[in-house]
Coordinates of C-alpha atoms in Angstrom, one line a residue:
Chain A
M1 CA 27.9 10.5 -2.8
S2 CA 27.0 13.8 -1.3
G3 CA 24.8 15.2 1.4
P4 CA 22.1 17.7 1.1
H5 CA 22.9 20.5 -1.4
G6 CA 25.2 18.1 -3.2
A7 CA 25.5 17.8 -6.9
H8 CA 23.4 15.4 -9.0
G9 CA 24.8 11.9 -9.6
K10 CA 26.4 12.8 -12.9
S11 CA 26.1 15.7 -15.4
R12 CA 24.8 14.4 -18.8
A13 CA 24.1 15.6 -22.2
V14 CA 20.6 14.1 -22.3
P15 CA 18.2 15.6 -19.8
D16 CA 16.6 13.2 -17.3
T17 CA 13.4 12.9 -15.4
I18 CA 13.8 11.8 -11.8
I19 CA 13.3 8.1 -12.5
E20 CA 15.6 8.3 -15.5
R21 CA 18.4 9.8 -13.3
I22 CA 18.0 7.2 -10.5
L23 CA 17.8 4.2 -12.7
A24 CA 20.8 5.3 -14.9
R25 CA 22.9 5.6 -11.8
A26 CA 21.8 2.3 -10.3
A27 CA 22.5 0.6 -13.7
G28 CA 25.9 2.2 -14.1
L29 CA 24.9 3.9 -17.3
A30 CA 25.3 7.4 -18.6
D31 CA 21.8 7.6 -19.8
V32 CA 18.6 5.6 -20.0
Q33 CA 15.6 6.1 -22.2
P34 CA 11.9 5.1 -21.7
G35 CA 11.3 1.6 -22.7
Q36 CA 14.8 0.5 -22.1
I37 CA 15.4 -2.5 -19.9
V38 CA 18.1 -2.0 -17.3
T39 CA 19.7 -4.1 -14.6
C40 CA 20.1 -2.2 -11.4
D41 CA 21.9 -2.7 -8.1
V42 CA 19.3 -2.5 -5.3
D43 CA 20.2 -0.3 -2.3
M44 CA 17.7 -1.7 0.1
T45 CA 15.7 -4.9 -0.2
V46 CA 12.9 -5.3 2.4
V47 CA 11.3 -8.4 3.4
I48 CA 8.0 -8.6 5.3
D49 CA 6.3 -11.2 7.5
V50 CA 3.9 -12.6 4.8
Q51 CA 6.8 -13.3 2.5
F52 CA 7.9 -15.9 5.0
A53 CA 4.9 -18.0 3.9
H54 CA 7.1 -18.5 0.9
D55 CA 9.2 -21.5 2.1
R56 CA 12.1 -21.0 -0.1
L57 CA 13.5 -18.0 1.9
A58 CA 14.8 -20.8 4.2
D59 CA 16.7 -22.2 1.3
V60 CA 18.7 -19.1 0.6
R61 CA 22.4 -20.1 0.7
A62 CA 23.8 -16.7 1.3
V63 CA 22.3 -13.2 1.3
H64 CA 24.2 -11.0 -1.2
D65 CA 24.7 -8.1 1.3
P66 CA 23.1 -8.3 4.6
D67 CA 23.7 -4.6 5.2
K68 CA 21.4 -3.8 2.3
V69 CA 18.5 -5.9 3.7
A70 CA 15.8 -5.0 6.3
V71 CA 13.1 -7.4 7.7
V72 CA 9.9 -5.8 9.0
L73 CA 6.9 -7.6 10.5
D74 CA 3.8 -5.7 9.6
H75 CA 0.9 -7.5 7.8
A76 CA -0.3 -9.9 10.5
V77 CA 1.3 -8.9 13.8
P78 CA 1.0 -9.8 16.6
A79 CA 0.1 -13.0 14.9
P80 CA -3.7 -13.6 14.6
T81 CA -3.2 -17.3 13.5
P82 CA -0.8 -20.1 14.1
R83 CA 0.2 -19.9 10.4
D84 CA 1.1 -16.2 10.8
A85 CA 3.0 -17.0 13.9
G86 CA 5.0 -19.4 11.9
H87 CA 6.0 -16.6 9.5
G88 CA 7.4 -14.6 12.5
A89 CA 9.4 -17.6 13.7
K90 CA 10.9 -18.1 10.1
A91 CA 11.8 -14.5 10.0
R92 CA 13.7 -14.7 13.3
T93 CA 15.6 -17.8 12.0
F94 CA 16.4 -16.1 8.7
V95 CA 17.8 -12.9 10.2
A96 CA 19.9 -14.9 12.6
K97 CA 21.3 -17.2 9.9
H98 CA 22.2 -14.4 7.6
G99 CA 23.4 -11.8 10.2
I100 CA 20.8 -9.2 9.2
D101 CA 20.8 -6.4 11.8
R102 CA 17.9 -4.4 10.5
F103 CA 15.1 -6.5 12.0
Y104 CA 11.9 -4.9 13.2
D105 CA 10.2 -7.6 15.2
V106 CA 7.1 -7.3 17.2
G107 CA 7.6 -4.4 19.5
R108 CA 9.7 -2.4 17.0
H109 CA 7.3 -3.2 14.2
G110 CA 4.9 -1.1 12.1
I111 CA 3.8 -0.9 8.5
V112 CA 6.9 -1.5 6.4
H113 CA 6.9 1.7 4.4
Q114 CA 6.5 3.8 7.6
V115 CA 9.2 1.9 9.5
I116 CA 11.8 2.0 6.7
A117 CA 11.3 5.8 6.2
E118 CA 11.5 6.4 10.0
Q119 CA 14.6 4.4 10.2
G120 CA 16.4 6.4 7.5
L121 CA 16.5 3.4 5.1
V122 CA 14.9 5.3 2.2
L123 CA 17.2 7.9 0.8
P124 CA 17.2 10.2 -2.2
G125 CA 18.7 8.6 -5.3
T126 CA 18.4 5.0 -4.0
V127 CA 16.6 1.9 -5.4
V128 CA 14.3 0.3 -2.8
C129 CA 12.3 -2.9 -3.2
C130 CA 9.9 -4.8 -1.0
T131 CA 7.2 -7.3 -1.8
D132 CA 4.4 -4.9 -1.0
S133 CA 2.9 -2.9 -3.8
H134 CA 2.9 0.3 -1.7
T135 CA 6.7 0.4 -1.5
C136 CA 6.3 3.3 -3.9
A137 CA 5.7 5.4 -0.7
G138 CA 9.5 5.9 -0.8
G139 CA 9.1 8.0 -3.8
A140 CA 8.1 10.9 -1.5
L141 CA 11.8 10.7 -0.4
N142 CA 13.1 10.9 -3.9
S143 CA 13.8 7.1 -4.0
A144 CA 13.1 4.8 -6.9
A145 CA 11.0 2.6 -4.6
R146 CA 8.5 0.0 -5.9
G147 CA 6.8 -3.2 -5.0
L148 CA 7.8 -6.4 -6.7
G149 CA 6.7 -10.0 -6.3
P150 CA 8.0 -12.3 -3.7
L151 CA 10.2 -14.3 -6.1
E152 CA 11.9 -11.2 -7.2
I153 CA 12.7 -10.2 -3.6
L154 CA 14.1 -13.6 -3.2
Q155 CA 16.3 -13.0 -6.3
M156 CA 17.5 -9.7 -4.9
L157 CA 18.4 -11.3 -1.6
C158 CA 20.6 -13.7 -3.6
T159 CA 22.0 -11.4 -6.2
G160 CA 21.6 -7.8 -5.1
Q161 CA 20.1 -6.9 -8.4
T162 CA 16.8 -6.6 -10.3
W163 CA 15.7 -5.3 -13.8
Y164 CA 13.4 -2.5 -14.8
R165 CA 11.8 -1.3 -17.9
V166 CA 12.4 2.5 -17.7
P167 CA 8.9 4.0 -17.7
P168 CA 7.9 7.1 -19.4
T169 CA 7.1 9.9 -16.9
I170 CA 3.9 11.9 -16.4
R171 CA 4.8 15.2 -14.7
Y172 CA 2.4 16.9 -12.2
E173 CA 3.2 20.6 -12.0
L174 CA 1.7 21.9 -8.8
T175 CA 0.7 25.5 -8.6
G176 CA -0.9 27.6 -5.9
T177 CA -0.8 26.7 -2.2
K178 CA -2.4 23.6 -0.5
P179 CA -5.2 24.7 1.7
A180 CA -4.8 23.6 5.4
H181 CA -8.0 21.4 5.3
V182 CA -6.9 19.5 2.2
N183 CA -4.9 16.3 2.6
G184 CA -2.6 14.5 0.2
K185 CA -5.5 12.0 -0.1
D186 CA -7.6 14.8 -1.7
I187 CA -4.8 15.7 -4.1
F188 CA -4.4 12.1 -5.1
L189 CA -8.1 11.5 -5.5
T190 CA -8.4 14.7 -7.6
I191 CA -5.7 13.2 -9.9
S192 CA -7.1 9.6 -10.0
G193 CA -10.6 10.8 -10.5
R194 CA -9.7 13.3 -13.3
Y195 CA -6.9 11.5 -15.2
G196 CA -7.6 7.8 -14.4
D197 CA -4.8 5.2 -14.5
A198 CA -1.1 5.7 -15.2
T199 CA -0.3 2.1 -16.0
D200 CA 3.4 1.5 -17.0
H201 CA 4.3 5.1 -16.3
A202 CA 6.2 7.0 -13.5
L203 CA 4.6 9.9 -11.9
E204 CA 6.7 12.9 -11.0
F205 CA 5.6 15.9 -8.9
G206 CA 7.1 19.4 -8.9
G207 CA 6.3 23.0 -9.5
P208 CA 6.0 26.1 -7.4
G209 CA 3.2 24.7 -5.3
L210 CA 5.2 21.7 -4.0
A211 CA 6.8 23.6 -1.1
S212 CA 3.3 23.9 0.4
V213 CA 2.9 20.2 0.5
P214 CA 4.3 18.7 3.7
M215 CA 6.0 15.3 3.9
P216 CA 3.0 13.3 5.2
D217 CA 0.8 14.5 2.4
R218 CA 3.6 13.6 -0.1
R219 CA 3.8 10.1 1.5
T220 CA 0.1 9.6 1.0
I221 CA 0.3 10.6 -2.6
A222 CA 3.3 8.5 -3.4
T223 CA 1.9 5.4 -1.6
Q224 CA -1.3 5.6 -3.7
G225 CA 0.5 5.8 -7.0
A226 CA 0.1 2.0 -6.9
E227 CA -3.7 2.5 -7.1
I228 CA -3.5 4.0 -10.6
G229 CA -0.9 1.5 -11.7
A230 CA 2.1 3.8 -11.7
D231 CA 5.4 2.0 -11.5
F232 CA 7.0 4.8 -9.4
T233 CA 5.7 8.0 -8.0
L234 CA 8.6 10.4 -7.3
F235 CA 9.1 13.7 -5.6
P236 CA 12.3 15.8 -5.9
C237 CA 14.6 16.3 -3.0
D238 CA 13.8 19.8 -1.7
A239 CA 13.9 21.6 1.6
V240 CA 10.9 19.5 2.9
T241 CA 12.8 16.3 2.1
E242 CA 15.9 17.5 3.7
E243 CA 14.2 18.6 6.8
F244 CA 12.6 15.1 7.1
L245 CA 15.9 13.4 6.5
A246 CA 17.7 15.5 9.0
G247 CA 15.4 14.0 11.6
V248 CA 15.8 10.3 10.6
A249 CA 19.0 9.9 8.6
Q250 CA 21.5 12.4 10.0
G251 CA 24.9 11.6 8.7
S252 CA 23.8 9.4 5.9
S253 CA 25.1 10.3 2.4
Y254 CA 22.7 10.4 -0.5
V255 CA 22.4 11.7 -4.0
P256 CA 19.6 14.2 -4.5
S257 CA 18.1 13.2 -7.8
D258 CA 16.1 16.1 -9.2
P259 CA 14.9 16.3 -12.8
D260 CA 16.6 18.4 -15.4
S261 CA 14.5 21.5 -16.4
D262 CA 14.4 20.3 -20.0
A263 CA 13.6 16.6 -19.2
V264 CA 11.2 15.0 -21.6
Y265 CA 7.8 14.0 -20.3
A266 CA 5.1 11.8 -21.7
E267 CA 2.7 14.5 -20.5
V268 CA 2.7 17.5 -18.2
R269 CA -0.4 18.2 -16.2
T270 CA -1.0 21.2 -13.9
I271 CA -2.9 21.0 -10.7
D272 CA -3.9 24.2 -8.9
L273 CA -3.6 23.2 -5.3
G274 CA -5.8 26.1 -4.2
A275 CA -8.7 24.6 -6.1
V276 CA -8.4 21.1 -4.7
E277 CA -11.3 20.3 -2.4
P278 CA -12.0 17.3 -0.1
M279 CA -12.7 14.3 -2.3
V280 CA -14.3 10.9 -1.9
A281 CA -13.7 7.8 -4.0
L282 CA -16.8 5.7 -4.6
P283 CA -16.5 2.0 -3.9
G284 CA -14.6 -0.3 -6.3
T285 CA -11.7 1.7 -7.6
V286 CA -10.2 5.2 -7.4
I287 CA -9.7 5.3 -11.2
N288 CA -12.1 7.7 -12.7
N289 CA -14.3 7.1 -9.7
A290 CA -13.8 10.0 -7.3
V291 CA -16.1 12.9 -6.6
P292 CA -16.0 16.1 -4.4
L293 CA -17.3 15.5 -1.0
S294 CA -19.6 18.5 -1.5
G295 CA -21.4 16.6 -4.3
L296 CA -21.8 13.3 -2.5
E297 CA -25.3 12.2 -1.6
R298 CA -25.9 11.4 2.1
T299 CA -24.2 8.1 2.7
R300 CA -24.7 6.3 6.0
I301 CA -21.7 4.3 7.3
D302 CA -21.1 1.5 9.8
Q303 CA -17.3 1.8 10.1
A304 CA -14.8 4.6 9.7
F305 CA -11.1 3.6 9.4
I306 CA -8.0 5.8 9.7
G307 CA -4.7 3.9 9.2
S308 CA -2.5 2.1 6.6
C309 CA 0.7 3.2 5.0
A310 CA -1.2 5.9 3.2
N311 CA -2.8 7.7 6.2
G312 CA -1.7 6.2 9.5
Q313 CA 0.9 8.8 10.1
L314 CA 1.3 10.9 13.2
A315 CA -0.2 14.0 11.2
D316 CA -3.2 11.8 10.3
L317 CA -3.8 10.9 13.9
E318 CA -3.4 14.5 15.0
T319 CA -6.0 15.6 12.4
A320 CA -8.4 12.9 13.7
A321 CA -7.9 13.8 17.4
R322 CA -8.5 17.5 16.7
I323 CA -11.8 16.8 15.0
V324 CA -13.2 14.3 17.5
E325 CA -11.9 16.1 20.6
G326 CA -14.9 16.6 23.0
R327 CA -17.3 14.8 20.7
K328 CA -18.6 11.3 20.5
V329 CA -18.6 8.7 17.6
A330 CA -22.1 8.4 16.3
P331 CA -24.2 5.5 17.7
G332 CA -23.9 2.4 15.5
V333 CA -20.6 3.5 14.1
R334 CA -17.2 2.0 14.7
L335 CA -14.2 4.3 14.4
I336 CA -11.0 2.3 14.1
V337 CA -7.6 4.1 14.2
T338 CA -4.5 2.1 13.4
P339 CA -1.1 4.0 13.9
A340 CA 1.3 3.1 11.1
S341 CA 4.1 2.2 13.4
Q342 CA 5.1 1.7 17.1
Q343 CA 6.9 5.0 16.8
V344 CA 3.8 6.8 15.6
Y345 CA 1.8 5.0 18.3
L346 CA 4.2 6.1 21.0
E347 CA 4.3 9.7 19.9
A348 CA 0.4 9.8 19.6
V349 CA 0.2 8.5 23.2
R350 CA 2.7 11.2 24.4
R351 CA 0.9 13.9 22.7
G352 CA -2.5 12.8 24.0
Y353 CA -4.0 12.0 20.7
V354 CA -4.8 8.3 21.7
A355 CA -6.6 9.5 24.8
T356 CA -8.6 12.0 22.9
L357 CA -9.6 9.4 20.3
V358 CA -10.5 6.7 22.9
E359 CA -12.5 9.3 24.8
A360 CA -14.5 10.0 21.7
G361 CA -15.3 6.3 21.4
A362 CA -12.6 5.3 18.8
V363 CA -10.7 2.0 18.9
V364 CA -7.0 2.6 18.6
T365 CA -5.4 -0.6 17.5
N366 CA -1.9 -2.0 17.3
S367 CA 0.2 -0.9 14.4
T368 CA -0.3 -3.3 11.5
C369 CA -1.6 -3.4 7.9
G370 CA -4.8 -4.9 9.6
A371 CA -8.1 -3.7 8.3
C372 CA -6.7 -2.2 5.2
F373 CA -6.4 -5.5 3.5
G374 CA -9.3 -7.2 5.3
Y375 CA -7.1 -9.5 7.3
H376 CA -7.7 -8.6 10.9
M377 CA -8.8 -5.7 13.3
G378 CA -11.7 -4.3 11.6
V379 CA -13.0 -6.6 8.8
L380 CA -16.4 -5.7 7.3
A381 CA -19.6 -7.8 7.3
P382 CA -21.9 -8.2 4.3
G383 CA -24.0 -5.1 3.7
E384 CA -21.8 -2.8 5.7
V385 CA -20.4 0.5 4.5
C386 CA -17.0 1.8 5.5
V387 CA -15.3 5.1 4.8
T388 CA -11.6 4.6 4.9
S389 CA -8.4 6.7 4.6
S390 CA -6.4 3.5 3.7
T391 CA -5.1 2.5 0.4
R392 CA -7.7 0.5 -1.5
N393 CA -11.4 0.5 -2.0
F394 CA -11.6 -2.7 -4.2
R395 CA -14.7 -4.8 -3.7
G396 CA -14.0 -7.3 -0.9
R397 CA -10.8 -5.5 0.1
M398 CA -11.7 -4.9 3.6
G399 CA -13.7 -8.1 4.3
S400 CA -17.0 -9.2 2.8
T401 CA -17.5 -8.9 -0.9
E402 CA -20.9 -7.5 -0.1
A403 CA -19.5 -4.5 1.9
K404 CA -18.9 -1.1 0.3
V405 CA -15.7 0.9 0.8
Y406 CA -15.6 4.6 0.2
M407 CA -12.2 6.4 0.5
A408 CA -11.4 9.9 1.9
S409 CA -9.0 11.9 3.9
P410 CA -8.5 11.3 7.6
A411 CA -10.3 14.5 8.4
T412 CA -13.4 13.4 6.3
V413 CA -13.2 9.9 7.9
A414 CA -13.1 11.4 11.4
A415 CA -15.9 13.8 10.8
S416 CA -18.0 11.0 9.2
A417 CA -17.5 8.9 12.3
L418 CA -19.1 11.6 14.3
T419 CA -22.0 12.2 12.0
G420 CA -22.7 8.6 11.0
Y421 CA -22.6 9.6 7.3
I422 CA -19.8 10.7 5.0
A423 CA -19.1 14.3 5.9
G424 CA -16.4 16.8 6.3
P425 CA -15.4 18.7 9.5
D426 CA -17.3 21.7 8.3
Q427 CA -20.5 19.7 8.6
L428 CA -20.1 19.1 12.3
M429 CA -22.2 21.9 13.3
E430 CA -25.0 19.7 12.4
V431 CA -24.3 17.4 15.3
A432 CA -24.1 18.3 19.0
A433 CA -20.5 19.0 20.2
Chain B
M1 CA 2.5 -29.3 -26.5
T2 CA 5.1 -30.0 -23.8
S3 CA 6.7 -26.5 -23.8
P4 CA 5.0 -24.0 -21.4
L5 CA 5.4 -21.6 -24.3
R6 CA 3.1 -23.5 -26.7
V7 CA -0.3 -24.0 -25.3
R8 CA -3.8 -25.0 -26.3
G9 CA -6.8 -24.5 -24.1
R10 CA -10.2 -23.0 -23.6
A11 CA -10.6 -19.3 -23.0
W12 CA -12.1 -17.6 -20.0
V13 CA -12.8 -14.0 -20.7
F14 CA -12.7 -11.3 -18.0
G15 CA -13.1 -7.5 -18.2
D16 CA -11.0 -4.5 -17.6
E17 CA -9.1 -3.6 -14.3
I18 CA -9.4 -7.1 -12.8
N19 CA -7.6 -6.5 -9.5
T20 CA -5.5 -8.7 -7.3
D21 CA -7.9 -8.7 -4.3
D22 CA -10.5 -10.2 -6.6
M23 CA -8.1 -12.9 -7.7
Y24 CA -6.5 -13.5 -4.2
P25 CA -8.9 -12.3 -1.4
G26 CA -7.1 -11.1 1.7
F27 CA -8.6 -13.8 3.9
A28 CA -7.2 -16.4 1.5
M29 CA -3.8 -15.3 2.4
K30 CA -4.4 -17.3 5.7
L31 CA -4.7 -20.5 3.6
P32 CA -2.3 -22.8 1.8
V33 CA -2.0 -22.2 -2.0
S34 CA -4.2 -25.2 -2.8
E35 CA -7.1 -23.8 -0.7
A36 CA -6.5 -20.2 -1.6
A37 CA -6.8 -21.1 -5.2
Q38 CA -10.4 -22.1 -4.6
H39 CA -11.3 -18.5 -3.8
M40 CA -10.1 -16.9 -7.0
F41 CA -12.7 -14.4 -8.2
D42 CA -14.9 -14.9 -5.1
A43 CA -16.3 -11.4 -5.5
T44 CA -17.1 -11.3 -9.2
R45 CA -17.2 -14.9 -10.4
P46 CA -17.9 -17.1 -7.5
G47 CA -17.4 -20.9 -8.2
W48 CA -15.1 -20.3 -11.1
P49 CA -12.1 -22.3 -9.8
A50 CA -14.2 -25.5 -9.9
L51 CA -14.9 -25.0 -13.6
V52 CA -11.3 -24.6 -14.6
E53 CA -9.6 -27.4 -16.5
K54 CA -6.0 -28.0 -17.0
G55 CA -4.7 -26.0 -19.9
D56 CA -7.3 -23.3 -19.8
I57 CA -6.4 -19.8 -20.8
V58 CA -7.4 -16.6 -19.0
V59 CA -8.1 -13.6 -21.1
A60 CA -8.6 -10.1 -19.8
G61 CA -8.9 -6.5 -20.7
K62 CA -6.9 -3.5 -19.7
N63 CA -4.8 -3.0 -16.5
F64 CA -5.0 -6.7 -15.7
G65 CA -3.8 -7.3 -12.2
L66 CA -4.0 -3.8 -10.6
G67 CA -3.2 -4.0 -6.9
S68 CA -0.9 -5.8 -4.7
S69 CA 2.1 -8.1 -5.0
R70 CA 0.3 -11.2 -3.8
A71 CA 1.1 -14.0 -6.1
C72 CA -2.1 -14.5 -8.0
A73 CA 0.0 -16.3 -10.7
E74 CA 0.8 -19.1 -8.4
L75 CA -3.0 -19.7 -7.9
F76 CA -3.6 -19.7 -11.6
V77 CA -0.7 -22.2 -12.1
H78 CA -2.2 -24.4 -9.3
L79 CA -5.6 -24.5 -11.1
G80 CA -3.9 -25.6 -14.3
V81 CA -4.2 -22.3 -16.2
S82 CA -1.6 -22.5 -18.9
C83 CA -1.4 -19.0 -20.2
L84 CA -2.6 -15.4 -19.7
V85 CA -3.7 -13.0 -22.5
A86 CA -4.5 -9.5 -21.7
E87 CA -4.9 -6.2 -23.6
Q88 CA -2.7 -4.6 -20.9
Y89 CA -1.1 -5.6 -17.6
N90 CA -0.2 -4.0 -14.3
S91 CA 3.6 -4.3 -14.3
L92 CA 3.8 -5.9 -10.9
F93 CA 1.2 -8.5 -11.7
H94 CA 2.8 -9.2 -15.2
R95 CA 6.3 -9.7 -13.7
N96 CA 4.9 -12.0 -11.1
A97 CA 3.2 -14.2 -13.7
L98 CA 6.4 -14.6 -15.7
N99 CA 8.4 -15.3 -12.6
Y100 CA 6.0 -18.2 -11.7
G101 CA 6.6 -19.6 -15.2
L102 CA 3.2 -18.6 -16.5
P103 CA 3.4 -17.1 -20.0
A104 CA 1.5 -13.8 -20.1
L105 CA 1.0 -12.3 -23.5
T106 CA -0.1 -8.8 -24.4
V107 CA -2.7 -8.7 -27.2
P108 CA -4.2 -5.2 -27.5
E109 CA -7.3 -6.4 -29.3
A110 CA -7.8 -9.6 -27.2
R111 CA -11.5 -9.4 -26.6
T112 CA -12.3 -8.7 -30.2
L113 CA -10.4 -11.8 -31.2
I114 CA -11.6 -14.2 -28.4
D115 CA -14.9 -15.1 -26.9
E116 CA -15.4 -17.1 -23.8
G117 CA -15.2 -20.8 -24.5
D118 CA -13.2 -20.4 -27.7
V119 CA -10.4 -23.0 -28.0
L120 CA -7.0 -21.2 -28.6
V121 CA -3.6 -22.4 -29.6
I122 CA -0.9 -19.9 -28.6
D123 CA 2.8 -20.0 -29.5
A124 CA 4.4 -17.4 -27.2
V125 CA 7.8 -17.7 -28.9
E126 CA 6.6 -17.3 -32.6
G127 CA 3.9 -14.9 -31.6
L128 CA 1.0 -16.8 -33.0
L129 CA -2.6 -17.0 -31.8
R130 CA -4.9 -19.4 -33.5
N131 CA -8.6 -19.3 -32.5
E132 CA -9.7 -22.9 -33.4
T133 CA -13.3 -22.1 -32.7
R134 CA -13.4 -19.2 -35.1
G135 CA -10.8 -20.7 -37.5
A136 CA -8.8 -17.5 -37.4
E137 CA -5.1 -17.0 -37.0
H138 CA -3.4 -13.9 -35.7
H139 CA 0.1 -12.6 -35.3
I140 CA 0.7 -11.3 -31.8
E141 CA 3.7 -9.8 -30.0
P142 CA 5.9 -12.8 -28.9
L143 CA 7.5 -12.7 -25.5
P144 CA 10.9 -11.1 -25.5
A145 CA 13.9 -13.5 -25.5
F146 CA 14.9 -13.1 -21.9
V147 CA 11.3 -13.8 -20.8
V148 CA 11.1 -16.9 -23.1
E149 CA 14.2 -18.2 -21.4
L150 CA 12.7 -17.5 -17.9
V151 CA 9.4 -19.2 -18.7
A152 CA 10.9 -22.1 -20.6
G153 CA 13.0 -22.8 -17.5
G154 CA 10.0 -23.0 -15.3
G155 CA 10.4 -19.6 -13.7
L156 CA 12.6 -17.8 -11.3
I157 CA 12.8 -20.4 -8.5
N158 CA 14.2 -23.0 -10.9
R159 CA 16.7 -20.4 -12.2
L160 CA 17.9 -19.5 -8.7
E161 CA 18.3 -23.2 -7.9
A162 CA 20.2 -23.9 -11.1
E163 CA 22.5 -21.0 -10.4
G164 CA 23.3 -22.3 -7.0
F165 CA 21.6 -19.5 -5.0
L166 CA 19.1 -21.8 -3.3
D167 CA 19.2 -25.2 -1.8
R168 CA 17.0 -27.6 -3.6
N169 CA 14.0 -28.4 -1.6
D170 CA 10.9 -30.5 -2.3
A171 CA 8.8 -28.8 0.3
T172 CA 5.5 -27.4 -1.0
T173 CA 5.3 -23.6 -1.0
G174 CA 2.8 -21.8 1.1
G175 CA 0.7 -18.7 0.4
Q176 CA 2.1 -15.5 -0.8
P177 CA 1.6 -11.9 0.1

């Protein structure tokens, strides 16, 4: 293992994409090829509250390696129902029984993908698994992170291993410079709208423009890879990655796992960051269903939501606070802001973002998955329209199946809350400050 | 027809990009499996669970199961669905199905070969699809050997029990994420 600036895992004759390099190392193989099925050691297995609905966790005789396990309560905390409260109780019993130190109970909680990144548990070159589909967020930190089903997490707890089919990689070559007003969400929706799904593939980002994409935007993009069916969404380990890790994982060793320059890709697609504009996904799906905000017809909203593992980060709350500062949420509109973790919440309080948001008429909720999956804290009624910065716009995702969910960046969502229709910050001159 | 890998049943045909939130609505995660199963396809095909009979086969188009890790397969199993056939799966959903002991076959031309209500016989080991209604027989990609073993054994829980990783327990399982 080596720290930043260290060598790659191994030197090989056959060039690797990022996912090939990480899975080969985890499988103890010199090389892997797309389509190959490999058994990998898992570096971090993460269990969340809802998985404790699965009774068999209580029947685990011995956890393979408690140091490679974290338990995070996120989906339904503090518990909205007695059933959810029971999941927390089971989690506490489980961590005590197996001697798991990395337990993020109510008070230290937050959305799992945010918490494990903040805690330095997602490192370059590692294999990370959790039974939440947005575990791919960890790809922003050069980790082969993905969501798998609850039974597979159970198996990993017991054996420390899982299997993968090595996916072919689609490479996104970023050129130009990301404009300040463009969010990772806009980059992602540009891709999903233009290229559609990436089922059974890994996505890999790189190119000369990547340096202009900050970590929060990378996290948004990596998180949302799940929406287009990508198995993994990976970024290289560059200066931006190392700066982030210096803050959360000082002293940890890791294996930067960058692609070889002659790696073989299923396809290489170039995105000119300078040409990306604010985007909106129309209700239902992000796949081939996103349009530039500038081309969207006037769309009235009932609710605006900023949160989730995709866009509940400190940078997202800062963006929202700057836009709503000194203004008011439009009559008849609810602006709900859910920080992605207690740590994000605390920092947003310290910096005054929470005060600014509440003064504008926003509701700032507890850190949880909450409204994103239509479970609590901002569920939609039939006929309502929401613009969200969260992860999914499936029909019924955020509540009623008769509600409509549009998706956009935190800046667009914040501006929309002020105007009462889907709009960008540049349209705020139309409403009184 | 005692093996989970050789099934006969009526086909229900769904479209492309059927997502997990449609199969397993968020609010249903507050319910036990038996109740959650009654809300499958609330958004797009309300009332469907009441029409399902034991042995029925669910057929879908491309990108079947896009979305979350919630264990939709467990709801299908609860309703008595014996097999999934799709033109393409989301990998997370596909793995979930097999781990719950539900055979899930990939048939790229599924919706040309199968109409809703057709009676199908599927052999997942031999790779055979017989559409009794149409009187047609097709060779399909069989499940790989390691998957056959997993499904034949009743899924991952049974395997973990057999290998001594889990205490045996008759308690019913609850909902899934």
